[in-house]
Amino acid sequence: MHIAKPQHRPPQDMYCPMLQICNGCTHGICKFCDIYTGEPFEASPMEEILEDIDEIAQTATALTRRIYLTGGNPFALPNAHLVKIFDAVEERIPTVHSYGGFCRITDIARKTDEELAELASRGVNDLAIGAESGHDGILEFMRKGQTAADLVEQGQRLHAAGIDFTFFYLAGLGGDGMGQENALASARAFSAAQPNTILIVTLTPTTTWPLAKDIAEGTWAPASEVDTAREIRTFIEHLECKSSIICSHDSDVVRFNGLLPGDKQKMLDLMDNRIPKINESAARLMREMIHKATF
Ligand code: SF4
């Protein structure tokens, strides 16, 4: 398989085959990411894609129904190209009728309503979107290239097209002292966008991110583990949406899953019980183990 980089997937897609159809990120400048720094975005050669589909077909079973497209932000590719790939997959693996993958909010914005409807009709569903935050100042500082209003507008367009989506929330992105403000602004934007799933991941800064320069210059400092957990609690408390919450990434100090709105109180009670027991140095050690080269 032509998989150029370690790939990140939401847990619900951990077990479907990955197909790399591009490499690089069309944006590539977020301060909290170094996966594609300096690499241009380019579509994978069709011969490579066909070879990989043939390889997946060799072990495919009747349960091989979904393919996870990878390589940065594959939905930045034009629909005509994506449809060609879907045709090639389904010719070789007829059980496949669903496609997911990472997607920037700007990839959605660049597609017309008709193009989104076409993707939905071809089985594109449950897109994984790095929303990260709904706080405009934080999104701008982190060079994410999207605003809270973009999250809401494009989320609503995806719903209108019939495409479910997962929003990532990066707890701690605002840094020291910004957790509560970030939580409240993000809860507002996420509630308006109504993602089907919200995946909470706690920021673990590394020395290889552009953010390391801000840390060295004193223009950004990480929040404490307790403050970040309190931020997550406030975020959950103020969410008004029907979403599945997954807060069980390796980086999350307090881990839980639940369904909003029904499980909200249970999730808050769990956090109220766990937050006073957080050990800052043990949690920091856990971050060292995740990335090795943490701040
Ligand atoms: S959009 Fe995603 S992959 Fe691209 S630079 Fe930002 S975080 Fe990295």
mmCIF file of C-alpha atoms and ligand atoms in Angstrom:
data_model
loop_
_atom_site.group_PDB
_atom_site.id
_atom_site.type_symbol
_atom_site.label_atom_id
_atom_site.label_comp_id
_atom_site.label_asym_id
_atom_site.label_seq_id
_atom_site.Cartn_x
_atom_site.Cartn_y
_atom_site.Cartn_z
ATOM 1 C CA MET A 1 0.000 0.000 0.000
ATOM 2 C CA HIS A 2 1.150 3.527 -0.745
ATOM 3 C CA ILE A 3 0.663 5.137 2.665
ATOM 4 C CA ALA A 4 3.182 7.996 2.898
ATOM 5 C CA LYS A 5 2.562 9.146 6.499
ATOM 6 C CA PRO A 6 1.166 7.824 9.739
ATOM 7 C CA GLN A 7 -2.572 8.384 9.371
ATOM 8 C CA HIS A 8 -5.002 9.518 12.045
ATOM 9 C CA ARG A 9 -8.558 8.207 11.991
ATOM 10 C CA PRO A 10 -11.575 8.640 14.204
ATOM 11 C CA PRO A 11 -12.235 5.484 16.265
ATOM 12 C CA GLN A 12 -15.411 4.680 14.341
ATOM 13 C CA ASP A 13 -13.284 4.252 11.190
ATOM 14 C CA MET A 14 -10.404 2.328 12.747
ATOM 15 C CA TYR A 15 -11.290 -0.917 11.024
ATOM 16 C CA CYS A 16 -12.081 0.068 7.461
ATOM 17 C CA PRO A 17 -9.382 -0.084 4.781
ATOM 18 C CA MET A 18 -7.463 3.114 4.028
ATOM 19 C CA LEU A 19 -6.861 4.273 0.493
ATOM 20 C CA GLN A 20 -4.374 7.097 -0.083
ATOM 21 C CA ILE A 21 -5.560 9.274 -2.968
ATOM 22 C CA CYS A 22 -3.452 12.387 -2.393
ATOM 23 C CA ASN A 23 -0.508 13.634 -0.386
ATOM 24 C CA GLY A 24 -0.120 16.920 1.434
ATOM 25 C CA CYS A 25 -2.561 19.416 2.817
ATOM 26 C CA THR A 26 -3.931 22.313 0.748
ATOM 27 C CA HIS A 27 -3.543 24.517 3.839
ATOM 28 C CA GLY A 28 -0.413 23.231 5.554
ATOM 29 C CA ILE A 29 0.234 26.127 7.962
ATOM 30 C CA CYS A 30 -1.687 25.358 11.162
ATOM 31 C CA LYS A 31 0.607 26.078 14.106
ATOM 32 C CA PHE A 32 -0.314 22.820 15.850
ATOM 33 C CA CYS A 33 0.594 20.478 13.007
ATOM 34 C CA ASP A 34 3.761 19.419 11.221
ATOM 35 C CA ILE A 35 2.463 16.454 9.244
ATOM 36 C CA TYR A 36 2.663 18.087 5.818
ATOM 37 C CA THR A 37 4.816 21.156 6.458
ATOM 38 C CA GLY A 38 6.569 22.218 3.265
ATOM 39 C CA GLU A 39 4.936 19.524 1.151
ATOM 40 C CA PRO A 40 2.743 20.528 -1.767
ATOM 41 C CA PHE A 41 -0.727 19.032 -2.064
ATOM 42 C CA GLU A 42 -0.916 16.615 -4.975
ATOM 43 C CA ALA A 43 -3.238 13.890 -6.203
ATOM 44 C CA SER A 44 -1.781 10.384 -6.085
ATOM 45 C CA PRO A 45 -0.992 8.836 -9.485
ATOM 46 C CA MET A 46 -3.999 6.792 -10.654
ATOM 47 C CA GLU A 47 -1.758 3.707 -11.202
ATOM 48 C CA GLU A 48 -0.830 3.747 -7.489
ATOM 49 C CA ILE A 49 -4.467 4.090 -6.453
ATOM 50 C CA LEU A 50 -5.501 1.169 -8.682
ATOM 51 C CA GLU A 51 -2.687 -0.996 -7.290
ATOM 52 C CA ASP A 52 -3.865 -0.243 -3.755
ATOM 53 C CA ILE A 53 -7.516 -0.957 -4.573
ATOM 54 C CA ASP A 54 -6.427 -4.317 -6.014
ATOM 55 C CA GLU A 55 -4.496 -5.022 -2.813
ATOM 56 C CA ILE A 56 -7.529 -4.180 -0.637
ATOM 57 C CA ALA A 57 -9.705 -6.372 -2.909
ATOM 58 C CA GLN A 58 -7.508 -9.387 -2.144
ATOM 59 C CA THR A 59 -8.606 -9.435 1.508
ATOM 60 C CA ALA A 60 -12.052 -7.851 1.091
ATOM 61 C CA THR A 61 -15.067 -9.724 2.458
ATOM 62 C CA ALA A 62 -18.824 -9.144 2.360
ATOM 63 C CA LEU A 63 -18.215 -6.821 5.331
ATOM 64 C CA THR A 64 -15.872 -4.527 3.396
ATOM 65 C CA ARG A 65 -18.399 -1.751 2.911
ATOM 66 C CA ARG A 66 -16.506 1.438 3.623
ATOM 67 C CA ILE A 67 -13.193 2.919 2.474
ATOM 68 C CA TYR A 68 -11.370 5.630 4.400
ATOM 69 C CA LEU A 69 -9.726 8.058 1.976
ATOM 70 C CA THR A 70 -6.419 9.444 3.224
ATOM 71 C CA GLY A 71 -3.390 11.539 2.341
ATOM 72 C CA GLY A 72 -4.162 14.951 3.865
ATOM 73 C CA ASN A 73 -7.456 16.409 2.724
ATOM 74 C CA PRO A 74 -8.717 14.131 -0.087
ATOM 75 C CA PHE A 75 -12.023 15.983 -0.480
ATOM 76 C CA ALA A 76 -10.113 18.970 -1.829
ATOM 77 C CA LEU A 77 -9.921 16.959 -5.055
ATOM 78 C CA PRO A 78 -12.528 17.751 -7.718
ATOM 79 C CA ASN A 79 -15.687 15.630 -7.725
ATOM 80 C CA ALA A 80 -14.965 14.264 -11.200
ATOM 81 C CA HIS A 81 -11.693 12.803 -9.903
ATOM 82 C CA LEU A 82 -13.299 11.419 -6.729
ATOM 83 C CA VAL A 83 -16.081 9.791 -8.759
ATOM 84 C CA LYS A 84 -13.485 8.123 -11.018
ATOM 85 C CA ILE A 85 -11.895 6.626 -7.880
ATOM 86 C CA PHE A 86 -15.274 5.502 -6.478
ATOM 87 C CA ASP A 87 -16.040 3.786 -9.813
ATOM 88 C CA ALA A 88 -12.681 1.998 -9.737
ATOM 89 C CA VAL A 89 -13.250 0.847 -6.129
ATOM 90 C CA GLU A 90 -16.767 -0.452 -6.766
ATOM 91 C CA GLU A 91 -15.736 -2.226 -9.975
ATOM 92 C CA ARG A 92 -13.169 -4.217 -7.963
ATOM 93 C CA ILE A 93 -14.908 -4.367 -4.544
ATOM 94 C CA PRO A 94 -18.676 -4.304 -5.199
ATOM 95 C CA THR A 95 -19.558 -4.473 -1.475
ATOM 96 C CA VAL A 96 -18.214 -0.931 -0.916
ATOM 97 C CA HIS A 97 -20.881 1.761 -0.794
ATOM 98 C CA SER A 98 -19.495 4.221 1.747
ATOM 99 C CA TYR A 99 -16.515 6.605 1.848
ATOM 100 C CA GLY A 100 -15.065 8.707 4.635
ATOM 101 C CA GLY A 101 -11.904 10.666 5.268
ATOM 102 C CA PHE A 102 -10.420 13.849 6.690
ATOM 103 C CA CYS A 103 -11.834 17.011 5.246
ATOM 104 C CA ARG A 104 -11.138 20.703 5.763
ATOM 105 C CA ILE A 105 -14.106 22.988 6.221
ATOM 106 C CA THR A 106 -12.756 24.950 3.223
ATOM 107 C CA ASP A 107 -13.023 21.788 1.078
ATOM 108 C CA ILE A 108 -16.778 21.811 1.751
ATOM 109 C CA ALA A 109 -17.017 25.553 1.101
ATOM 110 C CA ARG A 110 -15.427 25.127 -2.328
ATOM 111 C CA LYS A 111 -18.034 22.564 -3.431
ATOM 112 C CA THR A 112 -21.459 23.601 -4.692
ATOM 113 C CA ASP A 113 -24.660 22.202 -3.156
ATOM 114 C CA GLU A 114 -25.013 20.027 -6.264
ATOM 115 C CA GLU A 115 -21.494 18.679 -5.808
ATOM 116 C CA LEU A 116 -22.171 17.858 -2.151
ATOM 117 C CA ALA A 117 -25.382 16.080 -3.205
ATOM 118 C CA GLU A 118 -23.392 14.118 -5.779
ATOM 119 C CA LEU A 119 -20.894 13.010 -3.098
ATOM 120 C CA ALA A 120 -23.755 12.007 -0.806
ATOM 121 C CA SER A 121 -25.325 9.956 -3.611
ATOM 122 C CA ARG A 122 -22.000 8.127 -4.032
ATOM 123 C CA GLY A 123 -21.895 7.158 -0.343
ATOM 124 C CA VAL A 124 -19.681 9.894 1.106
ATOM 125 C CA ASN A 125 -20.647 10.081 4.769
ATOM 126 C CA ASP A 126 -19.348 10.748 8.276
ATOM 127 C CA LEU A 127 -16.557 13.085 7.201
ATOM 128 C CA ALA A 128 -13.880 13.787 9.819
ATOM 129 C CA ILE A 129 -13.448 17.545 10.103
ATOM 130 C CA GLY A 130 -10.838 19.376 12.160
ATOM 131 C CA ALA A 131 -13.101 22.084 13.547
ATOM 132 C CA GLU A 132 -10.714 22.406 16.548
ATOM 133 C CA SER A 133 -12.397 25.448 18.142
ATOM 134 C CA GLY A 134 -15.252 27.875 17.648
ATOM 135 C CA HIS A 135 -13.274 30.850 18.994
ATOM 136 C CA ASP A 136 -12.297 33.171 16.144
ATOM 137 C CA GLY A 137 -9.282 34.697 17.904
ATOM 138 C CA ILE A 138 -7.833 31.277 18.670
ATOM 139 C CA LEU A 139 -8.513 29.949 15.167
ATOM 140 C CA GLU A 140 -6.764 32.999 13.704
ATOM 141 C CA PHE A 141 -3.764 32.794 16.047
ATOM 142 C CA MET A 142 -3.384 29.106 15.177
ATOM 143 C CA ARG A 143 -3.629 29.929 11.412
ATOM 144 C CA LYS A 144 -6.423 27.393 10.966
ATOM 145 C CA GLY A 145 -7.892 29.285 8.006
ATOM 146 C CA GLN A 146 -11.514 29.023 9.120
ATOM 147 C CA THR A 147 -13.916 30.891 11.403
ATOM 148 C CA ALA A 148 -16.729 29.888 13.749
ATOM 149 C CA ALA A 149 -19.223 31.152 11.146
ATOM 150 C CA ASP A 150 -17.601 28.837 8.553
ATOM 151 C CA LEU A 151 -18.138 25.849 10.854
ATOM 152 C CA VAL A 152 -21.804 26.690 11.219
ATOM 153 C CA GLU A 153 -22.436 27.472 7.550
ATOM 154 C CA GLN A 154 -20.638 24.443 6.155
ATOM 155 C CA GLY A 155 -22.050 22.158 8.842
ATOM 156 C CA GLN A 156 -25.551 23.209 7.833
ATOM 157 C CA ARG A 157 -24.750 22.652 4.142
ATOM 158 C CA LEU A 158 -23.509 19.136 4.914
ATOM 159 C CA HIS A 159 -26.731 18.374 6.793
ATOM 160 C CA ALA A 160 -28.775 19.722 3.861
ATOM 161 C CA ALA A 161 -26.842 17.408 1.521
ATOM 162 C CA GLY A 162 -27.435 14.438 3.837
ATOM 163 C CA ILE A 163 -23.774 13.999 4.820
ATOM 164 C CA ASP A 164 -23.088 13.228 8.497
ATOM 165 C CA PHE A 165 -19.886 14.592 9.993
ATOM 166 C CA THR A 166 -17.587 14.437 12.988
ATOM 167 C CA PHE A 167 -16.061 17.614 14.424
ATOM 168 C CA PHE A 168 -12.773 17.410 16.313
ATOM 169 C CA TYR A 169 -12.482 19.697 19.340
ATOM 170 C CA LEU A 170 -8.884 20.411 20.368
ATOM 171 C CA ALA A 171 -9.078 21.117 24.091
ATOM 172 C CA GLY A 172 -6.342 23.447 25.311
ATOM 173 C CA LEU A 173 -5.869 25.139 21.931
ATOM 174 C CA GLY A 174 -6.334 28.599 23.446
ATOM 175 C CA GLY A 175 -3.465 28.063 25.868
ATOM 176 C CA ASP A 176 -3.129 29.235 29.453
ATOM 177 C CA GLY A 177 -6.085 31.280 30.682
ATOM 178 C CA MET A 178 -8.221 30.868 27.542
ATOM 179 C CA GLY A 179 -9.934 27.552 28.296
ATOM 180 C CA GLN A 180 -13.275 28.843 29.542
ATOM 181 C CA GLU A 181 -13.609 31.436 26.766
ATOM 182 C CA ASN A 182 -12.734 28.810 24.174
ATOM 183 C CA ALA A 183 -15.210 26.333 25.647
ATOM 184 C CA LEU A 184 -18.111 28.797 25.572
ATOM 185 C CA ALA A 185 -17.457 30.094 22.046
ATOM 186 C CA SER A 186 -16.893 26.561 20.747
ATOM 187 C CA ALA A 187 -20.046 25.205 22.396
ATOM 188 C CA ARG A 188 -22.007 27.977 20.637
ATOM 189 C CA ALA A 189 -20.546 27.222 17.194
ATOM 190 C CA PHE A 190 -20.704 23.427 17.539
ATOM 191 C CA SER A 191 -24.310 23.618 18.787
ATOM 192 C CA ALA A 192 -25.289 25.636 15.726
ATOM 193 C CA ALA A 193 -23.455 23.268 13.359
ATOM 194 C CA GLN A 194 -24.898 20.119 15.015
ATOM 195 C CA PRO A 195 -22.111 17.607 14.244
ATOM 196 C CA ASN A 196 -23.252 13.992 14.524
ATOM 197 C CA THR A 197 -20.135 13.175 16.529
ATOM 198 C CA ILE A 198 -17.767 15.357 18.551
ATOM 199 C CA LEU A 199 -14.315 13.921 19.149
ATOM 200 C CA ILE A 200 -12.462 15.625 21.963
ATOM 201 C CA VAL A 201 -8.674 15.472 21.758
ATOM 202 C CA THR A 202 -6.433 17.322 24.211
ATOM 203 C CA LEU A 203 -3.671 19.368 22.613
ATOM 204 C CA THR A 204 -0.201 17.963 23.252
ATOM 205 C CA PRO A 205 2.254 20.550 21.863
ATOM 206 C CA THR A 206 5.505 19.224 20.468
ATOM 207 C CA THR A 207 8.844 20.885 19.829
ATOM 208 C CA THR A 208 8.426 20.220 16.102
ATOM 209 C CA TRP A 209 5.264 22.299 15.630
ATOM 210 C CA PRO A 210 5.409 25.960 14.525
ATOM 211 C CA LEU A 211 3.725 26.677 17.893
ATOM 212 C CA ALA A 212 7.054 25.864 19.588
ATOM 213 C CA LYS A 213 8.311 29.298 18.447
ATOM 214 C CA ASP A 214 5.398 31.014 20.217
ATOM 215 C CA ILE A 215 6.092 28.984 23.338
ATOM 216 C CA ALA A 216 9.791 29.976 23.216
ATOM 217 C CA GLU A 217 8.913 33.658 22.681
ATOM 218 C CA GLY A 218 6.303 33.627 25.442
ATOM 219 C CA THR A 219 3.345 34.508 23.178
ATOM 220 C CA TRP A 220 1.528 31.244 23.962
ATOM 221 C CA ALA A 221 1.729 28.942 26.960
ATOM 222 C CA PRO A 222 0.023 25.605 27.514
ATOM 223 C CA ALA A 223 -2.864 25.387 29.934
ATOM 224 C CA SER A 224 -2.561 23.153 32.985
ATOM 225 C CA GLU A 225 -4.115 19.690 32.885
ATOM 226 C CA VAL A 226 -6.760 20.698 35.426
ATOM 227 C CA ASP A 227 -7.700 23.844 33.497
ATOM 228 C CA THR A 228 -8.001 21.856 30.276
ATOM 229 C CA ALA A 229 -10.251 19.286 31.943
ATOM 230 C CA ARG A 230 -12.365 22.163 33.316
ATOM 231 C CA GLU A 231 -12.518 23.575 29.783
ATOM 232 C CA ILE A 232 -13.874 20.248 28.496
ATOM 233 C CA ARG A 233 -16.456 20.230 31.291
ATOM 234 C CA THR A 234 -17.662 23.736 30.361
ATOM 235 C CA PHE A 235 -17.734 22.783 26.674
ATOM 236 C CA ILE A 236 -19.940 19.745 27.392
ATOM 237 C CA GLU A 237 -22.138 21.712 29.786
ATOM 238 C CA HIS A 238 -22.949 24.340 27.159
ATOM 239 C CA LEU A 239 -23.374 22.078 24.123
ATOM 240 C CA GLU A 240 -26.947 22.086 22.837
ATOM 241 C CA CYS A 241 -26.882 19.437 20.139
ATOM 242 C CA LYS A 242 -27.780 15.855 19.466
ATOM 243 C CA SER A 243 -24.280 14.449 19.154
ATOM 244 C CA SER A 244 -22.268 11.469 20.180
ATOM 245 C CA ILE A 245 -19.366 12.592 22.407
ATOM 246 C CA ILE A 246 -16.108 10.671 22.259
ATOM 247 C CA CYS A 247 -13.540 11.879 24.778
ATOM 248 C CA SER A 248 -11.287 8.855 24.991
ATOM 249 C CA HIS A 249 -8.161 9.759 23.029
ATOM 250 C CA ASP A 250 -4.788 8.870 24.564
ATOM 251 C CA SER A 251 -4.289 12.578 25.247
ATOM 252 C CA ASP A 252 -7.474 13.032 27.293
ATOM 253 C CA VAL A 253 -6.849 12.921 31.032
ATOM 254 C CA VAL A 254 -10.489 12.189 31.912
ATOM 255 C CA ARG A 255 -11.980 9.723 29.437
ATOM 256 C CA PHE A 256 -15.620 9.079 28.703
ATOM 257 C CA ASN A 257 -18.133 8.664 25.881
ATOM 258 C CA GLY A 258 -21.799 9.638 25.873
ATOM 259 C CA LEU A 259 -24.766 10.814 23.880
ATOM 260 C CA LEU A 260 -26.103 14.347 24.029
ATOM 261 C CA PRO A 261 -28.461 15.476 25.298
ATOM 262 C CA GLY A 262 -29.425 12.430 27.405
ATOM 263 C CA ASP A 263 -26.035 11.683 28.985
ATOM 264 C CA LYS A 264 -24.976 15.273 29.681
ATOM 265 C CA GLN A 265 -25.462 15.167 33.455
ATOM 266 C CA LYS A 266 -23.706 11.802 33.745
ATOM 267 C CA MET A 267 -20.686 13.163 31.834
ATOM 268 C CA LEU A 268 -20.583 16.309 34.005
ATOM 269 C CA ASP A 269 -20.874 14.256 37.197
ATOM 270 C CA LEU A 270 -18.009 12.041 36.062
ATOM 271 C CA MET A 271 -15.809 15.071 35.390
ATOM 272 C CA ASP A 272 -16.724 16.657 38.722
ATOM 273 C CA ASN A 273 -15.618 13.468 40.393
ATOM 274 C CA ARG A 274 -12.343 13.105 38.434
ATOM 275 C CA ILE A 275 -11.080 16.673 38.036
ATOM 276 C CA PRO A 276 -10.079 17.120 41.721
ATOM 277 C CA LYS A 277 -8.017 13.929 41.443
ATOM 278 C CA ILE A 278 -5.926 14.978 38.409
ATOM 279 C CA ASN A 279 -2.202 14.736 39.056
ATOM 280 C CA GLU A 280 -0.434 17.387 36.924
ATOM 281 C CA SER A 281 2.951 15.669 36.742
ATOM 282 C CA ALA A 282 1.481 12.224 35.951
ATOM 283 C CA ALA A 283 -0.622 13.744 33.164
ATOM 284 C CA ARG A 284 2.446 15.579 31.810
ATOM 285 C CA LEU A 285 4.355 12.299 31.807
ATOM 286 C CA MET A 286 1.525 10.789 29.761
ATOM 287 C CA ARG A 287 2.029 13.562 27.158
ATOM 288 C CA GLU A 288 5.767 12.774 26.986
ATOM 289 C CA MET A 289 4.820 9.214 26.187
ATOM 290 C CA ILE A 290 2.427 10.274 23.401
ATOM 291 C CA HIS A 291 4.764 12.534 21.429
ATOM 292 C CA LYS A 292 8.235 12.020 22.956
ATOM 293 C CA ALA A 293 9.231 15.610 22.115
ATOM 294 C CA THR A 294 6.648 17.629 24.040
ATOM 295 C CA PHE A 295 7.054 21.324 24.952
HETATM 296 S S1 SF4 B 1 -5.544 21.513 7.970
HETATM 297 FE FE1 SF4 B 1 -5.061 19.679 9.190
HETATM 298 S S2 SF4 B 1 -3.403 18.622 8.039
HETATM 299 FE FE2 SF4 B 1 -3.576 20.718 7.217
HETATM 300 S S3 SF4 B 1 -2.026 21.892 8.357
HETATM 301 FE FE3 SF4 B 1 -3.977 22.151 9.447
HETATM 302 S S4 SF4 B 1 -4.045 20.514 10.990
HETATM 303 FE FE4 SF4 B 1 -2.401 19.977 9.508
#
